[in-house]
Short mmCIF file of C-alpha atoms in Angstrom, two decimals:
data_model
loop_
_atom_site.label_atom_id
_atom_site.label_comp_id
_atom_site.label_asym_id
_atom_site.label_seq_id
_atom_site.Cartn_x
_atom_site.Cartn_y
_atom_site.Cartn_z
CA UNK A 294 97.40 86.98 95.33
CA UNK A 295 98.46 89.66 92.97
CA UNK A 296 101.31 91.93 93.85
CA UNK A 297 102.59 95.18 92.29
CA UNK A 298 106.20 96.23 92.83
CA UNK A 299 107.70 99.64 92.28
CA UNK A 300 111.41 99.32 92.92
CA UNK A 301 112.23 103.03 92.81
CA UNK A 302 110.99 104.91 95.90
CA UNK A 303 112.28 108.19 94.40
CA UNK A 304 113.33 109.46 91.00
CA UNK A 305 114.37 112.88 89.73
CA UNK A 306 114.50 114.39 86.29
CA UNK A 307 115.49 117.74 84.78
CA UNK A 308 112.77 119.78 83.17
CA UNK A 309 112.32 118.92 79.53
CA UNK A 310 114.13 115.61 79.89
CA UNK A 311 112.67 112.06 79.80
CA UNK A 312 112.25 109.77 82.74
CA UNK A 313 111.07 106.14 83.12
CA UNK A 314 109.37 104.77 86.13
CA UNK A 315 109.48 101.00 86.72
CA UNK A 316 106.70 98.61 87.75
CA UNK A 317 106.50 94.88 87.87
CA UNK A 318 103.56 92.71 88.88
CA UNK A 319 102.87 89.14 89.68
CA UNK A 320 99.71 87.36 88.50
CA UNK A 321 98.63 84.03 87.22
CA UNK A 322 95.82 85.62 85.17
CA UNK A 323 96.08 86.15 81.45
CA UNK A 324 93.53 88.99 81.18
CA UNK A 325 93.96 92.05 83.23
CA UNK A 326 94.31 95.83 83.17
CA UNK A 327 97.21 97.97 84.37
CA UNK A 328 97.18 101.66 85.30
CA UNK A 329 99.37 104.50 86.32
CA UNK A 330 97.98 107.03 88.74
CA UNK A 331 99.51 110.37 89.66
CA UNK A 332 99.13 111.80 93.13
CA UNK A 333 100.33 115.41 93.45
CA UNK A 334 100.79 117.11 96.80
CA UNK A 335 97.08 117.80 96.93
CA UNK A 336 96.75 114.04 97.44
CA UNK A 337 94.22 113.71 94.57
CA UNK A 338 94.47 110.48 92.67
CA UNK A 339 94.63 111.14 88.92
CA UNK A 340 94.44 108.44 86.18
CA UNK A 341 97.40 108.96 83.84
CA UNK A 342 97.22 105.95 81.51
CA UNK A 343 95.88 102.44 81.27
CA UNK A 344 96.82 99.33 79.37
CA UNK A 345 94.76 96.24 78.51
CA UNK A 346 96.85 93.07 78.78
CA UNK A 347 95.35 91.60 75.63
CA UNK A 348 96.64 94.52 73.58
CA UNK A 349 100.15 94.25 72.31
CA UNK A 350 100.36 97.94 71.40
CA UNK A 351 101.71 100.15 74.14
CA UNK A 352 99.32 102.82 75.37
CA UNK A 353 100.21 106.51 74.90
CA UNK A 354 98.67 109.70 76.28
CA UNK A 355 100.37 112.83 75.04
CA UNK A 356 103.74 112.94 76.86
CA UNK A 357 103.01 109.72 78.71
CA UNK A 358 103.66 106.24 77.32
CA UNK A 359 104.11 102.79 78.69
CA UNK A 360 106.37 99.90 77.85
CA UNK A 361 104.28 96.83 78.53
CA UNK A 362 106.21 93.54 78.50
CA UNK A 363 103.63 90.88 79.28
CA UNK A 364 106.00 87.89 79.40
CA UNK A 365 108.26 89.81 81.78
CA UNK A 366 105.26 91.18 83.75
CA UNK A 367 106.72 94.63 83.42
CA UNK A 368 104.79 97.92 82.97
CA UNK A 369 107.00 100.99 82.94
CA UNK A 370 105.90 104.58 82.47
CA UNK A 371 107.80 107.03 80.36
CA UNK A 372 107.35 110.72 80.75
CA UNK A 373 108.74 112.77 77.91
CA UNK A 374 109.54 116.52 78.01
CA UNK A 375 109.05 116.53 81.77
CA UNK A 376 107.32 119.56 83.26
CA UNK A 377 107.34 120.97 86.75
CA UNK A 378 103.72 119.97 87.04
CA UNK A 379 104.68 116.34 86.58
CA UNK A 380 106.16 116.31 90.08
CA UNK A 381 104.06 113.88 92.08
CA UNK A 382 103.86 110.40 93.54
CA UNK A 383 103.19 107.88 90.83
CA UNK A 384 101.38 104.62 91.61
CA UNK A 385 101.22 101.53 89.34
CA UNK A 386 98.05 99.52 89.77
CA UNK A 387 96.61 96.19 88.61
CA UNK A 388 93.10 94.70 88.26
CA UNK A 389 91.85 91.33 86.94
CA UNK A 390 89.42 91.85 84.10
CA UNK A 391 87.40 88.77 84.84
CA UNK A 392 85.73 87.03 87.79
CA UNK A 393 84.46 88.92 90.73
CA UNK A 394 87.63 90.80 91.54
CA UNK A 395 86.64 94.42 91.88
CA UNK A 396 89.73 95.77 93.59
CA UNK A 397 92.76 97.61 92.33
CA UNK A 398 96.14 96.50 93.75
CA UNK A 399 98.57 99.40 94.05
CA UNK A 400 102.33 99.49 94.26
CA UNK A 401 104.03 101.55 96.97
CA UNK A 402 104.64 104.47 94.63
CA UNK A 403 107.57 106.39 93.19
CA UNK A 404 108.10 109.99 94.16
CA UNK A 405 109.10 111.99 91.12
CA UNK A 406 110.94 115.27 91.48
CA UNK A 407 111.30 117.60 88.46
CA UNK A 408 114.22 120.00 88.69
CA UNK A 409 114.07 123.31 86.87
CA UNK B 13 84.46 116.86 82.92
CA UNK B 14 82.31 115.13 85.55
CA UNK B 15 84.12 114.31 88.80
CA UNK B 16 83.74 112.39 92.05
CA UNK B 17 83.24 114.79 94.94
CA UNK B 18 83.96 114.07 98.56
CA UNK B 19 83.05 115.85 101.75
CA UNK B 20 84.45 116.94 104.09
CA UNK B 21 88.00 117.45 102.87
CA UNK B 22 89.29 117.10 106.42
CA UNK B 23 87.54 115.54 109.46
CA UNK B 24 88.91 115.56 112.93
CA UNK B 25 87.30 113.22 115.51
CA UNK B 26 87.95 111.79 118.84
CA UNK B 27 88.64 108.10 119.36
CA UNK B 28 85.46 106.15 119.84
CA UNK B 29 83.32 108.55 117.94
CA UNK B 30 81.35 107.70 114.78
CA UNK B 31 82.19 109.40 111.49
CA UNK B 32 80.45 109.41 108.16
CA UNK B 33 82.42 110.24 105.04
CA UNK B 34 80.41 111.34 102.06
CA UNK B 35 80.90 110.93 98.35
CA UNK B 36 78.94 111.83 95.22
CA UNK B 37 80.09 109.56 92.45
CA UNK B 38 79.87 110.42 88.68
CA UNK B 39 76.23 110.19 87.85
CA UNK B 40 76.21 107.43 85.15
CA UNK B 41 78.71 105.24 87.05
CA UNK B 42 77.52 101.96 88.50
CA UNK B 43 80.39 100.76 90.59
CA UNK B 44 81.56 102.48 93.72
CA UNK B 45 84.58 102.06 95.96
CA UNK B 46 86.36 103.19 99.05
CA UNK B 47 90.12 103.10 99.41
CA UNK B 48 92.33 104.44 102.12
CA UNK B 49 95.90 105.62 102.33
CA UNK B 50 97.69 105.85 105.62
CA UNK B 51 100.32 108.65 105.49
CA UNK B 52 103.39 107.54 103.59
CA UNK B 53 101.97 104.18 102.66
CA UNK B 54 100.26 102.78 99.56
CA UNK B 55 96.62 103.02 98.63
CA UNK B 56 94.65 100.05 100.05
CA UNK B 57 91.32 98.71 98.84
CA UNK B 58 88.50 98.74 101.41
CA UNK B 59 85.21 97.92 99.65
CA UNK B 60 83.41 97.84 96.38
CA UNK B 61 79.65 98.36 95.94
CA UNK B 62 77.43 97.44 93.04
CA UNK B 63 73.69 97.13 92.62
CA UNK B 64 73.09 98.31 96.24
CA UNK B 65 75.25 95.69 97.86
CA UNK B 66 78.85 95.05 98.69
CA UNK B 67 80.65 93.25 95.91
CA UNK B 68 83.87 92.67 97.73
CA UNK B 69 85.60 93.82 100.88
CA UNK B 70 89.11 93.59 102.25
CA UNK B 71 90.18 92.30 105.65
CA UNK B 72 90.50 95.96 106.73
CA UNK B 73 86.78 96.42 106.27
CA UNK B 74 85.63 94.88 109.54
CA UNK B 75 82.36 95.23 111.45
CA UNK B 76 83.29 98.86 112.39
CA UNK B 77 82.86 99.84 108.77
CA UNK B 78 79.73 100.14 106.71
CA UNK B 79 78.76 101.65 103.36
CA UNK B 80 75.47 102.90 102.11
CA UNK B 81 73.93 104.49 99.06
CA UNK B 82 71.00 106.15 100.76
CA UNK B 83 69.38 108.18 97.97
CA UNK B 84 70.73 107.18 94.59
CA UNK B 85 73.40 109.88 94.43
CA UNK B 86 75.45 109.80 97.67
CA UNK B 87 77.65 106.98 98.70
CA UNK B 88 78.84 107.01 102.32
CA UNK B 89 81.36 105.25 104.48
CA UNK B 90 80.61 105.02 108.15
CA UNK B 91 83.13 104.14 110.84
CA UNK B 92 81.23 103.25 113.99
CA UNK B 93 83.83 103.70 116.66
CA UNK B 94 87.05 105.24 115.38
CA UNK B 95 90.50 104.16 116.44
CA UNK B 96 93.74 106.01 116.22
CA UNK B 97 94.87 103.71 113.44
CA UNK B 98 91.86 104.75 111.31
CA UNK B 99 93.66 108.09 110.70
CA UNK B 100 94.24 108.14 106.91
CA UNK B 101 93.20 109.68 103.69
CA UNK B 102 90.01 108.02 102.50
CA UNK B 103 89.31 108.01 98.76
CA UNK B 104 85.98 107.36 97.14
CA UNK B 105 86.04 106.21 93.52
CA UNK B 106 83.55 105.19 90.84
CA UNK B 107 83.64 103.50 87.47
CA UNK B 108 81.30 103.08 84.59
CA UNK B 109 82.12 99.46 84.08
CA UNK B 110 83.92 97.04 86.35
CA UNK B 111 87.34 98.79 86.43
CA UNK B 112 87.76 98.59 82.73
CA UNK B 113 87.99 102.29 82.13
CA UNK B 114 89.91 102.94 85.26
CA UNK B 115 88.61 104.28 88.48
CA UNK B 116 87.83 108.00 88.85
CA UNK B 117 88.90 109.06 92.28
CA UNK B 118 87.61 111.93 94.42
CA UNK B 119 89.98 114.34 96.15
CA UNK B 120 89.82 112.35 99.39
CA UNK B 121 88.87 113.02 102.94
CA UNK B 122 91.68 113.31 105.46
CA UNK B 123 90.47 111.70 108.64
CA UNK B 124 92.40 112.46 111.82
CA UNK B 125 91.52 110.58 114.97
CA UNK B 126 92.79 112.04 118.23
#
């Protein structure tokens, strides 16, 4: 079974600084997708960024970028120029792209605090 | 931007009662899901639904749970006889294709069983 591990239960960053959230995963599949979701205090789940495993190029979305290391099964999220609104729980998630697997597997989350 | 909507936002029920959580997925999406998050824990998959049938379900999704798409727009989760441990945030999600674009989640329904 696939597993997703987020080794940092909590992280903090100063406003305007850069922070990196770690995620590792375990799978025997070669084709899959990885996601970062943000959950603010409102508890809504917001898709931040996604990465297809077959793509070598790291995904970017404005201030959010990933460092995808397929061989190491690592998928970290970098937030540049951190803003107060970035404070939230961040979940890393995995899905097989083939077969009949329809479910996302989530990590336990990293709580990010942004200090003014 | 289209979004997934869930009602109610908060439901309080007594143990043993039936509850129905409602969701309206994004209109052109074909795949529908329910996830739950017990307070302080990670988000867990419950069930996926495609072409009017369950595609996959987790071990959490036992006989007390059922899903239905009664009218082509709503997608419901029913818990027949609630238990205290069913207290959680329940998220509905939908996707255009099978997970490839990422799931779009609703704001969740907080279920409290007393």
